[in-house]
CSV table of C-alpha atoms in Angstrom, one decimal:
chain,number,residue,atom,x,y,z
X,1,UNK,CA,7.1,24.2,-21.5
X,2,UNK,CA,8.7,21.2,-20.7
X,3,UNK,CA,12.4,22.5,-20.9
X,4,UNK,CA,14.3,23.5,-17.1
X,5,UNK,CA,15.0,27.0,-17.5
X,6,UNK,CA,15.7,29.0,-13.9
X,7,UNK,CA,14.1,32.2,-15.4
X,8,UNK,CA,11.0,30.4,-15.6
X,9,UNK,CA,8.4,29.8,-12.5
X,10,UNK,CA,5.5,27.0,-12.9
X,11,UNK,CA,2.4,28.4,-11.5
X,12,UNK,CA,0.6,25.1,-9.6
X,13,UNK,CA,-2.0,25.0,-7.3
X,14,UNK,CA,0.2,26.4,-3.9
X,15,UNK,CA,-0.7,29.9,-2.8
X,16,UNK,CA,-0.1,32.9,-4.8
X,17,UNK,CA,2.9,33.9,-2.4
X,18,UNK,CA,5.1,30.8,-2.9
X,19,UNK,CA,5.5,31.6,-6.9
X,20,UNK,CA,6.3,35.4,-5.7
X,21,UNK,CA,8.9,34.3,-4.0
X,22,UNK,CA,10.7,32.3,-6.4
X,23,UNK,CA,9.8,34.9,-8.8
X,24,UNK,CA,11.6,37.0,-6.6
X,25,UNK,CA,14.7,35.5,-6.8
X,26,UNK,CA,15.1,35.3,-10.8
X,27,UNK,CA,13.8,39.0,-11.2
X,28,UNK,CA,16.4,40.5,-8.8
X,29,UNK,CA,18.8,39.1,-11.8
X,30,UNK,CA,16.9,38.7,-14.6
X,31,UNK,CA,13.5,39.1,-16.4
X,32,UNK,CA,10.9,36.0,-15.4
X,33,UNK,CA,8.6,34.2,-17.5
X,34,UNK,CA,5.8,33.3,-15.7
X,35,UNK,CA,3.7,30.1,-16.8
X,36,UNK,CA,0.6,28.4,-16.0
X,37,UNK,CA,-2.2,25.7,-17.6
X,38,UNK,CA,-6.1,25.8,-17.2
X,39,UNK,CA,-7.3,27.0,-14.1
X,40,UNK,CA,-3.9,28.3,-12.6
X,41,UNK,CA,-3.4,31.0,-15.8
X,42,UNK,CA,-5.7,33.4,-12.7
X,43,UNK,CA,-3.5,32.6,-10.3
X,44,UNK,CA,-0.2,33.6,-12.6
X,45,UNK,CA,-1.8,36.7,-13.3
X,46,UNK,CA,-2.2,37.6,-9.7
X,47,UNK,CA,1.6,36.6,-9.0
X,48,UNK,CA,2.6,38.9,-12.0
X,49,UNK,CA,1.1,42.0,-10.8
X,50,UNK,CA,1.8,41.2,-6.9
X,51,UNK,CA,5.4,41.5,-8.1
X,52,UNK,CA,4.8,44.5,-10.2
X,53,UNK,CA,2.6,46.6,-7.7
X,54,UNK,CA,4.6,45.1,-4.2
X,55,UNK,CA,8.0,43.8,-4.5
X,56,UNK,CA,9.3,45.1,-8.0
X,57,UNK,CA,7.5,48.8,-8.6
X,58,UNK,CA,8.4,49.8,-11.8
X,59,UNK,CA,8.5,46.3,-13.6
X,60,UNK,CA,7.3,46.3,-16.8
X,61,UNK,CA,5.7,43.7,-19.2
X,62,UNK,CA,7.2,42.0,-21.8
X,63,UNK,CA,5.7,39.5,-24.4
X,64,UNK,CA,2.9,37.8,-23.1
X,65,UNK,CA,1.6,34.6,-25.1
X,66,UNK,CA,-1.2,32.8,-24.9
X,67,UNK,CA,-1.5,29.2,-26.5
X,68,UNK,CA,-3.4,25.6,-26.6
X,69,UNK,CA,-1.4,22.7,-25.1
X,70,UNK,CA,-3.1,19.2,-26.6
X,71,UNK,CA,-2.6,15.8,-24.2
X,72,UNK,CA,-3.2,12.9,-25.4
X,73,UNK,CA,-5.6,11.1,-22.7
X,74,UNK,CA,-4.9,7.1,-22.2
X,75,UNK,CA,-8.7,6.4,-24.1
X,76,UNK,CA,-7.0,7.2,-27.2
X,77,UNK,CA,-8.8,11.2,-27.3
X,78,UNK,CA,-7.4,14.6,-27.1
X,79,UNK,CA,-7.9,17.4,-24.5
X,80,UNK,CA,-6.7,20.9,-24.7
X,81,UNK,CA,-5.9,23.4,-22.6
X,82,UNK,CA,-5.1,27.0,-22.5
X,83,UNK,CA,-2.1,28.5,-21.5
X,84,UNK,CA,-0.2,31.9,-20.7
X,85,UNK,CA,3.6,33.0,-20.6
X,86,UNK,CA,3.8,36.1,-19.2
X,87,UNK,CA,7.5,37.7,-19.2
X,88,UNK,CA,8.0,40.1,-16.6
X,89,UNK,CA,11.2,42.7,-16.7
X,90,UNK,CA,12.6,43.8,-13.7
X,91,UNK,CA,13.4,48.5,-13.2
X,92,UNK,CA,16.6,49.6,-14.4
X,93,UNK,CA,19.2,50.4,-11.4
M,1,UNK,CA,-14.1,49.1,-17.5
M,2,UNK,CA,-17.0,50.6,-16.9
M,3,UNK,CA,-18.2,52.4,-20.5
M,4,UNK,CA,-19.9,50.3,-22.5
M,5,UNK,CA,-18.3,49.8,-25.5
M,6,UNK,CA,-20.5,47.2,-27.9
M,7,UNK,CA,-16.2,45.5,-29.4
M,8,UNK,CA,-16.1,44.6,-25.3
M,9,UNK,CA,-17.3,41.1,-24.4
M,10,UNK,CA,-16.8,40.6,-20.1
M,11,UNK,CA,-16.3,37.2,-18.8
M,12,UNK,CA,-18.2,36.4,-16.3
M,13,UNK,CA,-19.2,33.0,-14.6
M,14,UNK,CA,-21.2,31.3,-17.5
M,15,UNK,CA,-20.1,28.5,-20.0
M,16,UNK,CA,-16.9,29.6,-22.5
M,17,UNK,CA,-19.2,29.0,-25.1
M,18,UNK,CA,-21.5,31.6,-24.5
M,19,UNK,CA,-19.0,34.0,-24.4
M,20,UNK,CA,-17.7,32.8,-27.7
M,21,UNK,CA,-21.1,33.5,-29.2
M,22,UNK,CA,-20.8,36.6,-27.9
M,23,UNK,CA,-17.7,37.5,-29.5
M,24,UNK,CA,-18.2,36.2,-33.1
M,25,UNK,CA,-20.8,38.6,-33.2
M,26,UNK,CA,-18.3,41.2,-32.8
M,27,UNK,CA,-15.4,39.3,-34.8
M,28,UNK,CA,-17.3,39.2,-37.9
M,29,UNK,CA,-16.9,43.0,-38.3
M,30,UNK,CA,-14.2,44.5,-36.4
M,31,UNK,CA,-11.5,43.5,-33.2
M,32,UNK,CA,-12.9,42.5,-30.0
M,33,UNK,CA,-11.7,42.9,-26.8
M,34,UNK,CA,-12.1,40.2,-23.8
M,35,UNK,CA,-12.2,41.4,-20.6
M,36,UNK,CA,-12.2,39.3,-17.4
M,37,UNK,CA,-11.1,39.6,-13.5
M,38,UNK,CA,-10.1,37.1,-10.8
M,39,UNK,CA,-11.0,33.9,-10.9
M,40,UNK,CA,-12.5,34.4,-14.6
M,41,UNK,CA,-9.1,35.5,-16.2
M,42,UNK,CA,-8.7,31.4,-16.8
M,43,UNK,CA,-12.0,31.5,-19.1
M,44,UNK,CA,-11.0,34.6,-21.2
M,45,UNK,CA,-8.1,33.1,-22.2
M,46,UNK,CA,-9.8,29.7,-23.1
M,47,UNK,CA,-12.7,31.9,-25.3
M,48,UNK,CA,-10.1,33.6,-27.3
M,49,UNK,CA,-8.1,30.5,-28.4
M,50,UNK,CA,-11.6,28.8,-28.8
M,51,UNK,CA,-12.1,31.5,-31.2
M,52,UNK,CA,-8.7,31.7,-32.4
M,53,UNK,CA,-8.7,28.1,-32.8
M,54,UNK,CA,-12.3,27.0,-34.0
M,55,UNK,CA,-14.6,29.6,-35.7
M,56,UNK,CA,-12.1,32.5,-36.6
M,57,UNK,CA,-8.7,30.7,-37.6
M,58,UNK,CA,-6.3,33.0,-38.4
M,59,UNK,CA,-7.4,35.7,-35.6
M,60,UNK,CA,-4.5,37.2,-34.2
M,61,UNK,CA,-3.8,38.7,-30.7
M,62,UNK,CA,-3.6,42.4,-30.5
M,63,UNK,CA,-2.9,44.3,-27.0
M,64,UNK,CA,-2.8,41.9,-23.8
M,65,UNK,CA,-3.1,44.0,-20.7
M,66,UNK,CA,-2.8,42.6,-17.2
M,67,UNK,CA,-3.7,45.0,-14.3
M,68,UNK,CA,-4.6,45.6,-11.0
M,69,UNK,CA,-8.7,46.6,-9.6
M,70,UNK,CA,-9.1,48.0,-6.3
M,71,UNK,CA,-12.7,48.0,-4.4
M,72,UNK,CA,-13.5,50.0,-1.7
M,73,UNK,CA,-15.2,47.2,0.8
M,74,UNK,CA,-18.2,48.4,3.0
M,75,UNK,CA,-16.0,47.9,5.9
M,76,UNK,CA,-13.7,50.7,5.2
M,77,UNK,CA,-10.8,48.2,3.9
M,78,UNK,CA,-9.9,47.7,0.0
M,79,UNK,CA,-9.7,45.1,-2.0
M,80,UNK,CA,-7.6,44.0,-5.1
M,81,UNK,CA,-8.2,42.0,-7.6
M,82,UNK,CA,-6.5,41.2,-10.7
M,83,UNK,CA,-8.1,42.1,-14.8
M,84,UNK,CA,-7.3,41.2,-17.9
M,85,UNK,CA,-8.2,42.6,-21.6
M,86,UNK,CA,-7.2,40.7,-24.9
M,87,UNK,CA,-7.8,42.0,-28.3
M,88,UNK,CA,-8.4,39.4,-30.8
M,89,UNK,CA,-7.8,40.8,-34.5
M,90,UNK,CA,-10.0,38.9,-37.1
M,91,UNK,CA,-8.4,37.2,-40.2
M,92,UNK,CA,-8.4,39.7,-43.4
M,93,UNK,CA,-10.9,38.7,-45.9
């Protein structure tokens, strides 16, 4: 997850909205992969299908993953975290 | 999302882990599906790689569906909220 890729949008802590748009702008070339950590993974969901039911009817699913990301915390432990990658593929014109 | 179907464990607002419990029960003899909406979609996906992870390693995910709920609201408006339901396939014995 760490790579730059522009067909991929982070999903953070800003409002749902903000991620449509820059989803916006990669689907109207190009299928989007969608990715969040922990708590935001809801908030990537709602992002997906306010794209698919609003601004791209007709968009379709493609792989979605779901995985554990480990950190290493600065005491020397472990703590994991869930996350999702959700590919979303814009109609045919 | 309604029917009750005993292979269909809902998240709601309690710990992860009681959900897990929850689910082994079901894991031990056939797929189960894990169903959350809103805010709870982040805990669905941390139960399944919990189980994934911890007590059934070498689970599998089946189908992931990501869709849209609407409510009717007492006040005559409607509103949405986003679902999710992920089959987790047991390891063959």
């Amino acid at each position: 997850m760490v790579e730059k890729d522009d067909s991929k949008v982070f999903i953070g802590k800003k409002r749902a909205m903000d991620y449509v748009m820059a989803a916006m702008i990669v689907l109207s070339k190009e299928p989007v992969r969608i990715l969040a950590r922990g708590r935001s993974i809801s908030r990537a969901v709602d992002v997906a299908e306010i794209l698919r039911n609003k601004f791209f009817k007709g968009s379709e699913y493609g792989e979605i993953l779901i995985s554990t990301e480990t950190f290493n915390n600065t005491d020397g432990t472990n703590s994991n975290v869930s996350s999702i990658e959700i590919e979303l593929i814009p109609p045919k014109k």
